[in-house]
CSV table of C-alpha atoms in Angstrom, one decimal:
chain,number,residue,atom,x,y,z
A,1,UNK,CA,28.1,15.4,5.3
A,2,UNK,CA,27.1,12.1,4.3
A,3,UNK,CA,28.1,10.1,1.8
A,4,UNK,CA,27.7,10.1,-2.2
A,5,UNK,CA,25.4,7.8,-3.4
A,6,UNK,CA,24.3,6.8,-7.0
A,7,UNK,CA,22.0,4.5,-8.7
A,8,UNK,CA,20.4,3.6,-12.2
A,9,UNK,CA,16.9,5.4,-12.3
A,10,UNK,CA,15.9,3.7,-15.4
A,11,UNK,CA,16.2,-0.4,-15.9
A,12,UNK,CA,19.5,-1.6,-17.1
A,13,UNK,CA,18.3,-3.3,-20.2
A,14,UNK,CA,19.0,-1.8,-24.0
A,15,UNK,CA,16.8,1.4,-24.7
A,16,UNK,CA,17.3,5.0,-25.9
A,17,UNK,CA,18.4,6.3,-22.8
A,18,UNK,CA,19.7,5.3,-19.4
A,19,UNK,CA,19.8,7.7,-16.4
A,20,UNK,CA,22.4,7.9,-13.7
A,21,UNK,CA,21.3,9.5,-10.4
A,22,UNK,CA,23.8,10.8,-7.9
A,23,UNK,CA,23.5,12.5,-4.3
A,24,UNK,CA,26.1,14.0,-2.0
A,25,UNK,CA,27.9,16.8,-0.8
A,26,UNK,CA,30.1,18.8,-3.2
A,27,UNK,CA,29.5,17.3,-6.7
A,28,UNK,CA,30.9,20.0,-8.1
A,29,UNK,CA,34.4,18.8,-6.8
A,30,UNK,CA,33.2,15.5,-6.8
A,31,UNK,CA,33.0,15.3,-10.9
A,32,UNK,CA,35.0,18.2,-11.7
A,33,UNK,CA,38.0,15.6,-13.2
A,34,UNK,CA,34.8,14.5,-15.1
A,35,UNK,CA,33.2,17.3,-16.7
A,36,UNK,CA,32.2,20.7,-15.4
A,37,UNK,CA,28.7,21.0,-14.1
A,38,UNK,CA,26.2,23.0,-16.1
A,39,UNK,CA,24.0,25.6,-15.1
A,40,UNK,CA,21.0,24.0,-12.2
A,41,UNK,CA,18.1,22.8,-13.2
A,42,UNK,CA,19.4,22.3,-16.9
A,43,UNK,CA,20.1,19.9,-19.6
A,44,UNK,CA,23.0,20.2,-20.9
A,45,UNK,CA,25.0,17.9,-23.4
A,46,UNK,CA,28.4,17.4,-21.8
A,47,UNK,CA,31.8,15.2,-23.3
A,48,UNK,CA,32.6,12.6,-20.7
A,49,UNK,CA,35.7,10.9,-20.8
A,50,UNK,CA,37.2,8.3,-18.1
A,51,UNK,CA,39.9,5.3,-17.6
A,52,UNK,CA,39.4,2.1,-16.2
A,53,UNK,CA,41.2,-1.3,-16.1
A,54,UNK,CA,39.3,-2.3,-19.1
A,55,UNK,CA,40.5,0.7,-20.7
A,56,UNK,CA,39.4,4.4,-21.7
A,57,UNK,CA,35.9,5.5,-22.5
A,58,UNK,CA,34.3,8.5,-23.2
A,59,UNK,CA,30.1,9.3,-24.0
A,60,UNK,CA,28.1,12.3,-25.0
A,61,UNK,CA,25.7,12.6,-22.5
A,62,UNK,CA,23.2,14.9,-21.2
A,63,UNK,CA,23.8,16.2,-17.6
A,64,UNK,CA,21.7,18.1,-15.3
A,65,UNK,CA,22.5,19.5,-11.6
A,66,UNK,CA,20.3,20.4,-9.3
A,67,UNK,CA,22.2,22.2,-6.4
A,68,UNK,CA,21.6,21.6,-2.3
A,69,UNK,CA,19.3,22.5,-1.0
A,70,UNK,CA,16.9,23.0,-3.8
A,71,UNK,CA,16.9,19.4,-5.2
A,72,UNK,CA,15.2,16.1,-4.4
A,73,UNK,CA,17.5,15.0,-1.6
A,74,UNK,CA,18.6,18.5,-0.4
A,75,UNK,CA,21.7,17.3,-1.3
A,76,UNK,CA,23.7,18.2,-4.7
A,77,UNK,CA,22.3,15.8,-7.2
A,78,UNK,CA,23.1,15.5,-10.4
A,79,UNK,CA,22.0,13.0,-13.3
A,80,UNK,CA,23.5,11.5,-16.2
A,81,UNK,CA,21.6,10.7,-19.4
A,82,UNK,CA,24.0,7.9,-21.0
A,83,UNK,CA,22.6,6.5,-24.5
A,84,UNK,CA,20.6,2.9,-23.2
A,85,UNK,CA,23.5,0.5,-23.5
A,86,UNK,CA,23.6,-1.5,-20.1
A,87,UNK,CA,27.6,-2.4,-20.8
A,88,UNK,CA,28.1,1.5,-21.6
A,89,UNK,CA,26.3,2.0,-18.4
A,90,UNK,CA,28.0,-0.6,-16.1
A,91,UNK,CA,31.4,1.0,-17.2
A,92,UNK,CA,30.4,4.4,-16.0
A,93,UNK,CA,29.0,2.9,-12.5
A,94,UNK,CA,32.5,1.2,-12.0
A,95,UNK,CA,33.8,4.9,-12.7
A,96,UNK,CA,31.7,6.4,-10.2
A,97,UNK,CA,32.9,4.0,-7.5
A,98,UNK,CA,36.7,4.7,-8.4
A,99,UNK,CA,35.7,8.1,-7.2
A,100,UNK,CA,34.6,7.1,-3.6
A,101,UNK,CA,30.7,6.7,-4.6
A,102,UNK,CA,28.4,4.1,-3.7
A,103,UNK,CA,25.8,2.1,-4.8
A,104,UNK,CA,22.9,3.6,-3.2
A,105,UNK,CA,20.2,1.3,-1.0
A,106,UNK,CA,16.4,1.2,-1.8
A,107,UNK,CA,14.7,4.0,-1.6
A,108,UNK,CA,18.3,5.9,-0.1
A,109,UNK,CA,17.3,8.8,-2.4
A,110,UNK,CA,13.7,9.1,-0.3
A,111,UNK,CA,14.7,8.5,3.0
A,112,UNK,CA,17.2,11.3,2.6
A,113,UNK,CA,14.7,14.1,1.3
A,114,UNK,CA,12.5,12.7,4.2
A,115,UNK,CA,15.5,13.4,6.6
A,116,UNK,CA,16.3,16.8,5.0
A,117,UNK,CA,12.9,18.0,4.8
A,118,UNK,CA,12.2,17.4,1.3
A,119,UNK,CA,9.3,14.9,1.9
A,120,UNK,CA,6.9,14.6,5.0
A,121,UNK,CA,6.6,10.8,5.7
A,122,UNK,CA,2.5,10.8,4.6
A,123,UNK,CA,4.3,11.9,1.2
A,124,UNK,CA,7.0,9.3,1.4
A,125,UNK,CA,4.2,6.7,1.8
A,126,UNK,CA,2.0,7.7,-1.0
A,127,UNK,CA,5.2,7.8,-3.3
A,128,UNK,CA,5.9,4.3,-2.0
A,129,UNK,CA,1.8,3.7,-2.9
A,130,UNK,CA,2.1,5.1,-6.3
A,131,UNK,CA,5.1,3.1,-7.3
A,132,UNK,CA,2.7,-0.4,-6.5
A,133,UNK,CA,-0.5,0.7,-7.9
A,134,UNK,CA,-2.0,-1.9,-10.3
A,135,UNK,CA,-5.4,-0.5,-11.0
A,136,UNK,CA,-6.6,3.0,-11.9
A,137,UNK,CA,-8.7,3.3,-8.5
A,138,UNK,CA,-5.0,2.6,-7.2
A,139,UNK,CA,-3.1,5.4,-8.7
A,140,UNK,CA,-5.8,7.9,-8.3
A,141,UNK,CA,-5.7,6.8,-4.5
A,142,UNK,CA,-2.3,7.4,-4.2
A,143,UNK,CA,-2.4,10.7,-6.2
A,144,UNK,CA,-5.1,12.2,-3.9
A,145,UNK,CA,-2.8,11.2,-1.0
A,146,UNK,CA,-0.1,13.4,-2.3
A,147,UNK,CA,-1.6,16.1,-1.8
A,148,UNK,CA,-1.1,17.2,2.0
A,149,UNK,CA,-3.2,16.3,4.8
A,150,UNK,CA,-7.0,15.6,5.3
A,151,UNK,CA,-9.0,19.2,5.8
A,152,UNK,CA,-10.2,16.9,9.1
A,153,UNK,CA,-6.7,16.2,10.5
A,154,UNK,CA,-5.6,19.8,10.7
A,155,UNK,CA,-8.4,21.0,12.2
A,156,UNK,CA,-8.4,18.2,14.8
A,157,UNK,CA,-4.2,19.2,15.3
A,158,UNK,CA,-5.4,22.6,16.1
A,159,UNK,CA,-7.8,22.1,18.6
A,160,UNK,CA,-6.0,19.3,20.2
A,161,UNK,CA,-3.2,21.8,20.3
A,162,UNK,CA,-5.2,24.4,22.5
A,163,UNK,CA,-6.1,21.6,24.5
A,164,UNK,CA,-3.0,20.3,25.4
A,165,UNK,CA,-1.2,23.8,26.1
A,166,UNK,CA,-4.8,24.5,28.5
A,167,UNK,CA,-3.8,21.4,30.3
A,168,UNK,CA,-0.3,21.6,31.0
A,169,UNK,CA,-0.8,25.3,31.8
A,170,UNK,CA,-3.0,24.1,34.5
A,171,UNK,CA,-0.5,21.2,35.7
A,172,UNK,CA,1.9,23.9,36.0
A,173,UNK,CA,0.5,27.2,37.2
A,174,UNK,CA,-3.0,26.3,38.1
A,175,UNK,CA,-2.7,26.9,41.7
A,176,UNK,CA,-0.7,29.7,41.4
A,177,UNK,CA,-2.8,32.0,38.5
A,178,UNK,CA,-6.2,30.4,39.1
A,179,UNK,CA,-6.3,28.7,35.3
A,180,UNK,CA,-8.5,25.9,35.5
A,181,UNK,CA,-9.5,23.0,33.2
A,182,UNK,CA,-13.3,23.4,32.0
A,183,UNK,CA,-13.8,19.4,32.4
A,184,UNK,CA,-17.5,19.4,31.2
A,185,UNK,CA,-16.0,21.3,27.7
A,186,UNK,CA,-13.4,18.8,27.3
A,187,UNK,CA,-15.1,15.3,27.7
A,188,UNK,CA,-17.8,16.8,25.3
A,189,UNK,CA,-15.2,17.5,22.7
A,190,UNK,CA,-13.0,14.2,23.3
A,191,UNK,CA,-16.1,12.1,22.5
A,192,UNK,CA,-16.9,14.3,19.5
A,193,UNK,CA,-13.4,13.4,18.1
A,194,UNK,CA,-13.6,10.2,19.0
A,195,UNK,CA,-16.8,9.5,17.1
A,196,UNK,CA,-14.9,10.7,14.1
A,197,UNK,CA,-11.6,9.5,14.5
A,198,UNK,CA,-13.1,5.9,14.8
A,199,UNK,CA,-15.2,6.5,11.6
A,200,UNK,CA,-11.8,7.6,9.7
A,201,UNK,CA,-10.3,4.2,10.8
A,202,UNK,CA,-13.3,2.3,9.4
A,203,UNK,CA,-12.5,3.8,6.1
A,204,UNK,CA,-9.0,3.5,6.4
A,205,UNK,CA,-9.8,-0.2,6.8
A,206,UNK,CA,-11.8,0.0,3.7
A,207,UNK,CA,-9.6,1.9,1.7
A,208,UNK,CA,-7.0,-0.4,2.8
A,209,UNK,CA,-8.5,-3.1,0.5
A,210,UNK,CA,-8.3,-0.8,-2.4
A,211,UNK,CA,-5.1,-0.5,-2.2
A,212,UNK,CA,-4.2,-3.9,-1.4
A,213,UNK,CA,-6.3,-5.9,-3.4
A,214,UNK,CA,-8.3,-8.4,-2.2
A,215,UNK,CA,-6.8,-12.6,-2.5
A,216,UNK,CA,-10.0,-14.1,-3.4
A,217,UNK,CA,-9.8,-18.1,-3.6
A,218,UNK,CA,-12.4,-19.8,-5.9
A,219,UNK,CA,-13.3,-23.6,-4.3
A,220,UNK,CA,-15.8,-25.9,-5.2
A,221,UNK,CA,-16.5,-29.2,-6.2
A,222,UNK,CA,-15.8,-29.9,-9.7
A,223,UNK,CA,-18.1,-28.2,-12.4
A,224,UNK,CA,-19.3,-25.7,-9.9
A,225,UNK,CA,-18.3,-22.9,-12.6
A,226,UNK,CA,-15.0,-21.8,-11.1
A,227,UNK,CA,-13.0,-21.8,-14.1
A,228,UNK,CA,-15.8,-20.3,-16.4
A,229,UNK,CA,-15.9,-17.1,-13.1
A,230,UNK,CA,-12.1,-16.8,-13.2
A,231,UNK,CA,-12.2,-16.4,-17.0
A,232,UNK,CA,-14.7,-13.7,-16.7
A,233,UNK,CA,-12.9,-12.0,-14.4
A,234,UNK,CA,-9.7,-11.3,-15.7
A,235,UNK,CA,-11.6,-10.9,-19.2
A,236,UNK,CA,-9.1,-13.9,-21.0
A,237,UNK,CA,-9.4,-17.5,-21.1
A,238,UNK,CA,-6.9,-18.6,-19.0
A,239,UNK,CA,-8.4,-21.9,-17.4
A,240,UNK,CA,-9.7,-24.4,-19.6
A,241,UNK,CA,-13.8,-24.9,-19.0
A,242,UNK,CA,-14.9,-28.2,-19.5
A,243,UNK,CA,-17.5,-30.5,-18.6
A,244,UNK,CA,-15.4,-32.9,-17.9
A,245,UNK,CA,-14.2,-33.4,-13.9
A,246,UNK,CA,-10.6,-32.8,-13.2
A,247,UNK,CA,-10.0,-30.2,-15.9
A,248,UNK,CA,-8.2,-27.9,-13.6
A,249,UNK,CA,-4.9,-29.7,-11.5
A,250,UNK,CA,-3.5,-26.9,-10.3
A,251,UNK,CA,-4.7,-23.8,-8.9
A,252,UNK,CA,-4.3,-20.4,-11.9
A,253,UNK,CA,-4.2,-16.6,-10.5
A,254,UNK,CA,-4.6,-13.8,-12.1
A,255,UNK,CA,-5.7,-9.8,-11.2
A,256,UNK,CA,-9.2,-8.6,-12.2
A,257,UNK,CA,-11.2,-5.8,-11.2
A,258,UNK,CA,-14.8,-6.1,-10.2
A,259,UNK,CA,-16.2,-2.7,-9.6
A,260,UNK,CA,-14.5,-0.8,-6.9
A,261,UNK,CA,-11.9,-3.7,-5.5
A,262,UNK,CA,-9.2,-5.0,-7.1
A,263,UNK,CA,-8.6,-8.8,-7.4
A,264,UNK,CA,-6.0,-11.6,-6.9
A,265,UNK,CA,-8.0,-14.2,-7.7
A,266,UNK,CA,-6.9,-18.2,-7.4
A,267,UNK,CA,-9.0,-20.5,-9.6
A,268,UNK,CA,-8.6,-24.3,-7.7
A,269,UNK,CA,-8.9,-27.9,-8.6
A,270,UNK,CA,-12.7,-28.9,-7.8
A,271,UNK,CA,-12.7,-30.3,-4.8
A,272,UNK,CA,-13.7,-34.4,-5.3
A,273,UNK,CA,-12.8,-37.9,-3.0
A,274,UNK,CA,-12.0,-39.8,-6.4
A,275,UNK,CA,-9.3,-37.4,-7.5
A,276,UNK,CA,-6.2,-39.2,-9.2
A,277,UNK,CA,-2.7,-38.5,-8.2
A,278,UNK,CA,-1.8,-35.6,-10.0
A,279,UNK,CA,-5.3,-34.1,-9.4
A,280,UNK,CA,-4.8,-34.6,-6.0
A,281,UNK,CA,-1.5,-32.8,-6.1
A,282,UNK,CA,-3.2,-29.6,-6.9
A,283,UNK,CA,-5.9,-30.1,-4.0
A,284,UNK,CA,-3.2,-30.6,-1.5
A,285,UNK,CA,-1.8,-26.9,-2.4
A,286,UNK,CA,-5.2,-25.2,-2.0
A,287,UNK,CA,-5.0,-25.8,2.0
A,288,UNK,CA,-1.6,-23.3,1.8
A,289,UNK,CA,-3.9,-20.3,-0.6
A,290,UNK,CA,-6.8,-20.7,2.0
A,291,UNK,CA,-4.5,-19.9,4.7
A,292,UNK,CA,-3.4,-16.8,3.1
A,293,UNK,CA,-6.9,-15.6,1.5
A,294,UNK,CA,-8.9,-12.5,2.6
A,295,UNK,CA,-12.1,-14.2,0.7
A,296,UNK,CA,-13.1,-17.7,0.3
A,297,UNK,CA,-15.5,-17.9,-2.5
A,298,UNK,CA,-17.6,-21.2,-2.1
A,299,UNK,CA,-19.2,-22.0,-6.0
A,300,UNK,CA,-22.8,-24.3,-5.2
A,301,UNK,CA,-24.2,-25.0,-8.4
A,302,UNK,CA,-28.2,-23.9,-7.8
A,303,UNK,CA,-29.5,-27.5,-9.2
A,304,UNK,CA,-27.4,-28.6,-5.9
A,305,UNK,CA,-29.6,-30.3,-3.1
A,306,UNK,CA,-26.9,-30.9,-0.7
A,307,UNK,CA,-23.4,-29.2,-0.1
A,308,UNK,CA,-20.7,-31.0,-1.4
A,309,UNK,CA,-19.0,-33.3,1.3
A,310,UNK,CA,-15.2,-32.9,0.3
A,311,UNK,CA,-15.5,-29.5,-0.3
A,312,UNK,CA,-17.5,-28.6,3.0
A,313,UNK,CA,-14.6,-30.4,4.9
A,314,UNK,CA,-12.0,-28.6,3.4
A,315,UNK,CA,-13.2,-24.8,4.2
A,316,UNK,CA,-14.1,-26.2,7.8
A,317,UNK,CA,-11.3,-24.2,9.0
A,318,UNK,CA,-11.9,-20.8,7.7
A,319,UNK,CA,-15.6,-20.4,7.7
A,320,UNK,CA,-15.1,-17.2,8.7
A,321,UNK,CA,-13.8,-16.1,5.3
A,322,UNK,CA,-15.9,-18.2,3.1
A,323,UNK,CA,-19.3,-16.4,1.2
A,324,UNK,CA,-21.3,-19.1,-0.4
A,325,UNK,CA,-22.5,-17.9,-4.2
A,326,UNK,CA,-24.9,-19.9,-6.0
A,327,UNK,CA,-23.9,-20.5,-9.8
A,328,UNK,CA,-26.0,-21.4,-12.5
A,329,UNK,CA,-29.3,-19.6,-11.3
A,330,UNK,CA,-30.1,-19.1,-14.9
A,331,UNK,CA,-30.9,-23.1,-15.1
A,332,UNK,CA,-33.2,-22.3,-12.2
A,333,UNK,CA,-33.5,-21.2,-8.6
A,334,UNK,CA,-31.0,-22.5,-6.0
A,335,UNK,CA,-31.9,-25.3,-3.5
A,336,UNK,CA,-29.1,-24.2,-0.9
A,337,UNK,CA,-29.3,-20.5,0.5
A,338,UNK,CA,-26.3,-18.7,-0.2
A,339,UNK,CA,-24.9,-15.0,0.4
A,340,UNK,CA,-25.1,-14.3,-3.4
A,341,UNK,CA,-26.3,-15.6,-6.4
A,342,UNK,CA,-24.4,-15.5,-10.1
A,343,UNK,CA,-25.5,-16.3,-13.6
A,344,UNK,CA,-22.7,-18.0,-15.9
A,345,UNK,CA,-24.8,-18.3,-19.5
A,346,UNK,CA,-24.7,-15.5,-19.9
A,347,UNK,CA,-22.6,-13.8,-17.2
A,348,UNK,CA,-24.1,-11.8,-14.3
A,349,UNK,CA,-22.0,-10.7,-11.6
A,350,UNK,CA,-24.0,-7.9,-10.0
A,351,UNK,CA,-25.4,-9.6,-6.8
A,352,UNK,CA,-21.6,-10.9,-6.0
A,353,UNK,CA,-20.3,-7.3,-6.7
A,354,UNK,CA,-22.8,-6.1,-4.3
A,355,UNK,CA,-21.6,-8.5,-1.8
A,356,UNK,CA,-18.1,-7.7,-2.1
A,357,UNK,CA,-18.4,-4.3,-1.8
A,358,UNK,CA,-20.9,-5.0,1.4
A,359,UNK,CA,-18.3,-6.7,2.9
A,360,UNK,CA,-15.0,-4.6,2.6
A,361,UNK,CA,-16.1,-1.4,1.9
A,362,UNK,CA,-19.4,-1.1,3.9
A,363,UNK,CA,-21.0,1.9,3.2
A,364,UNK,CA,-18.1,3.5,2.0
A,365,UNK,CA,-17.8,4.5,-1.8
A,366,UNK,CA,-14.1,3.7,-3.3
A,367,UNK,CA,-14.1,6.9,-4.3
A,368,UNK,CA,-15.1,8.7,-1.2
A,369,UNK,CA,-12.0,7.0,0.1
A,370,UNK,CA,-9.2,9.0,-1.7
A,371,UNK,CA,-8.2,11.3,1.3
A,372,UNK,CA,-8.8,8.5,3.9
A,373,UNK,CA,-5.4,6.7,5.5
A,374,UNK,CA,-4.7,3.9,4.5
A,375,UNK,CA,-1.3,1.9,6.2
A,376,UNK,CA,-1.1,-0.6,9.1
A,377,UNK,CA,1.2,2.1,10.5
A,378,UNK,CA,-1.9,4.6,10.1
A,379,UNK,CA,-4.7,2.1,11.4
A,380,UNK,CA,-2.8,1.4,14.9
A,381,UNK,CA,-2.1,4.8,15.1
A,382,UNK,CA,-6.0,5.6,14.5
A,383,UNK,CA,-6.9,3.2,17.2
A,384,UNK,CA,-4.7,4.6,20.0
A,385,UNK,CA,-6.2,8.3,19.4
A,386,UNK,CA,-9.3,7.3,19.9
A,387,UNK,CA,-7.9,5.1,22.6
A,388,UNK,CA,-6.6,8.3,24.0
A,389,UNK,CA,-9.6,10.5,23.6
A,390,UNK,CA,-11.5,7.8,25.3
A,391,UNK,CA,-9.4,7.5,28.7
A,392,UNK,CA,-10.6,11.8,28.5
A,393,UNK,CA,-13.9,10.8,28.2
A,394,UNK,CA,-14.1,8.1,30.9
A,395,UNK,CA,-11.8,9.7,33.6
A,396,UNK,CA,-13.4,10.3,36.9
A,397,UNK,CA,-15.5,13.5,37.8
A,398,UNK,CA,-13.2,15.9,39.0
A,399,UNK,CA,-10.0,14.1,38.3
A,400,UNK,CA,-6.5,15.5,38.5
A,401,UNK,CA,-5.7,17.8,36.3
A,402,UNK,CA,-2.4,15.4,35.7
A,403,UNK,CA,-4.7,12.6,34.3
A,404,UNK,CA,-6.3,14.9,31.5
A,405,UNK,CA,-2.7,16.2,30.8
A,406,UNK,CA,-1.2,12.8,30.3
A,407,UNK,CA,-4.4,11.7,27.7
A,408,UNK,CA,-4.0,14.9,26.0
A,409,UNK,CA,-0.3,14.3,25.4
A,410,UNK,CA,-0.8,10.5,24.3
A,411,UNK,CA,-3.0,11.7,21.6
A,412,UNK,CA,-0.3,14.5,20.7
A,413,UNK,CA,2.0,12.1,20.4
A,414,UNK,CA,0.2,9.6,18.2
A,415,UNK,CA,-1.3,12.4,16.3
A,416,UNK,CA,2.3,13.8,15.7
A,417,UNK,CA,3.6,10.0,14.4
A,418,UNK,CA,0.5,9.5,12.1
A,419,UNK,CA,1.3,12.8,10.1
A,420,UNK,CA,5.1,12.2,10.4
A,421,UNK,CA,6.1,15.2,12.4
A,422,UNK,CA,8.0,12.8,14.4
A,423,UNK,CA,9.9,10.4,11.8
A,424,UNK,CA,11.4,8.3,14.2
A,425,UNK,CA,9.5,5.7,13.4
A,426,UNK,CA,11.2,1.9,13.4
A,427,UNK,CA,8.9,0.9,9.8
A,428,UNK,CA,10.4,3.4,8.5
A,429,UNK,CA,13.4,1.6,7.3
A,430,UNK,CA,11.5,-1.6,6.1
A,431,UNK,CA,9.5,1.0,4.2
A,432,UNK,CA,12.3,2.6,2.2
A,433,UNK,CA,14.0,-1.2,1.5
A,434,UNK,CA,10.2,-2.0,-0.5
A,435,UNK,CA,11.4,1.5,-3.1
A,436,UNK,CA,13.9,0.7,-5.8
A,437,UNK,CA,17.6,1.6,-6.3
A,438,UNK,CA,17.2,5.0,-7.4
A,439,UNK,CA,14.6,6.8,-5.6
């Protein structure tokens, strides 16, 4: 039996109500010097009273119990609903621990439905998904992943199945009963399923950035229309636009939204030899945000004949991030070519939302993405079944039986990790530490 756990499921800041969640064996006997548990799965207004150091206290509170194994956790859980004061509720957490509870890790709650069956670890990673989504295209992501596995994967998991059990049969008793491998049959269908398994990694890669967001850094020389973009963007004026050289000294970010992808977006001090000190400050810390960015967006005003010197030497380093997007085109054509042009009076984004989505999503629709994968853990995993199905693919003509047995299994095996039927996974406990206290 392990251990009782609680934690606040609500923040501990003054509101109407504050909720107390607790999982463990035997609440029953646990809490029964507290109160007497009410009936499961209901809401019932119990008198608590306790002692402390500090002195007695006693609350009105609504309690609900939810019985093993028909709970959350598949442990007994039960939850207080103490009126919203946060000293009220720090006073009943001391309580709990005086009766051999503890405070409850990140995501302890989840990791023990995964461990009791509760949860599948695809549903553990779209709760965790949920809990971050910023954007709407987020959420409705994460949503669609909670609801089971891809029509594709379990049709895949059942022919790979036969496969396997065809193979080993053969390792095993081939000799003996005659049962042979049909090796023509089973190349064919491994290249198949590799062909598809390798287009579901491409739009897990894509629907990767939807969930992520993309960090977009804004460089330029001064005037270039950086400010004016990154205003536009997040739809508020939060960079000052002037004509005037210098304006910005340190770099501004904010999230925006342009189509399908969602945006962290770093407006930067234009880029320019004669910068003053504290201008020059904020240049030094664009070197650190280019590092880090997925996108590198290179504002050329169009009346531009030549690239800007200081600005050309600082992206030398990442060229293979930056896009180049003439600004200004509504003052006329650009002189430089470019991967996209804009129009700032008035603003026209299209042809740079075009080249965004062109970039990372392909030929992919966001929302054609919803039932795709979408983790690190899932992309590696992608790439070793097709990995797997290749080595079918590619073995010698008339090849031991052992060899197609072997390839088989390695795809069972990394088909069995993706959709969590084997949990023991070592992310899996960085994964739970990124929920909060009580879930």
């Amino acid at each position: 039996m392990t251990a009782p756990i609680f934690a606040s499921a609500t923040p501990l800041f003054k509101s109407a109500v504050h909720i107390i969640r607790v999982s463990g064996g035997d609440l029953k006997s646990l809490f029964a010097p507290l109160c007497t548990m009410p009936p499961p799965k209901q809401l019932v207004r119990r008198d608590l009273k306790w002692s402390s150091p500090k002195g007695g206290f006693h609350e009105r509170a609504l309690v609900v119990f939810s019985p093993a194994p028909q709970s959350y956790t598949g442990e007994d859980c039960v939850e207080f609903h103490l009126h919203g004061s946060p000293l009220l509720a720090q006073r009943f957490s001391d309580y709990l621990l005086t009766l051999g509870l503890r405070l409850a890790y990140p995501g302890e709650f989840t990791q023990r439905a995964l461990l009791n069956g509760k949860q599948s670890l695809l549903a553990v990673e779209a709760l965790q998904e949920l809990m971050e989504a910023d954007t709407d295209l987020q959420l409705q992501q994460a949503q669609a992943h909670q609801g089971g596995l891809p029509a594709w994967v379990i049709t895949f998991q059942a022919e790979l199945a036969g496969w396997v059990a065809q193979a080993e049969a053969t390792v095993d008793y081939g000799e003996d009963e005659h049962v042979s491998l049909d090796e023509h049959a089973l190349k064919a269908w491994a290249t198949k399923w590799s062909e598809r398994v390798q287009l579901e990694y491409q739009k897990a890669q894509a629907a990767q950035w939807v969930k992520k967001g993309i960090h977009v850094v804004l460089v330029g020389r001064p005037n270039a229309g950086k400010s004016s973009l990154f205003n536009y963007l997040l739809k508020d004026e939060r960079a000052i636009v002037s004509d005037t050289p210098g304006t910005t000294r340190d770099y501004l970010e904010g999230r925006a939204e342009l189509g399908d992808l969602p945006l962290v977006i770093f407006d930067t001090a234009g880029i320019r030899y004669e910068a003053e000190q504290i201008e020059q400050a904020g240049i030094l810390k664009i070197h650190k945000l280019l590092l880090e960015a997925d996108l590198i967006l290179y504002l050329i005003p169009a009346q531009d004949r030549s690239p800007d010197p200081a600005t050309e030497a600082l992206i030398q380093a990442f060229k293979a991030k930056v896009m180049r997007v003439s600004t200004m085109v509504d003052q006329g054509e650009p002189y430089l070519p470019t991967d996209c042009h804009i129009s700032l009076h008035p603003i026209a984004t299209e042809g740079l939302q075009q080249a965004l989505h062109n970039r990372f999503l392909g030929r992919h629709r966001a929302q054609d993405l919803h039932t795709s994968f979408w983790g690190d853990r899932h992309l590696q995993l992608l790439l070793n079944i097709t990995e797997a199905l290749r080595m079918l693919d590619s073995a010698p003509s008339e090849a031991p039986s052992e060899i197609y047995a072997s390839a088989l299994q390695g795809a069972w095996g990394h088909l069995c990790r993706l959709t969590g039927a084997d949990p023991a996974e070592s992310s899996l406990d960085e994964m739970f530490k990124r929920f909060c206290l009580g879930k």
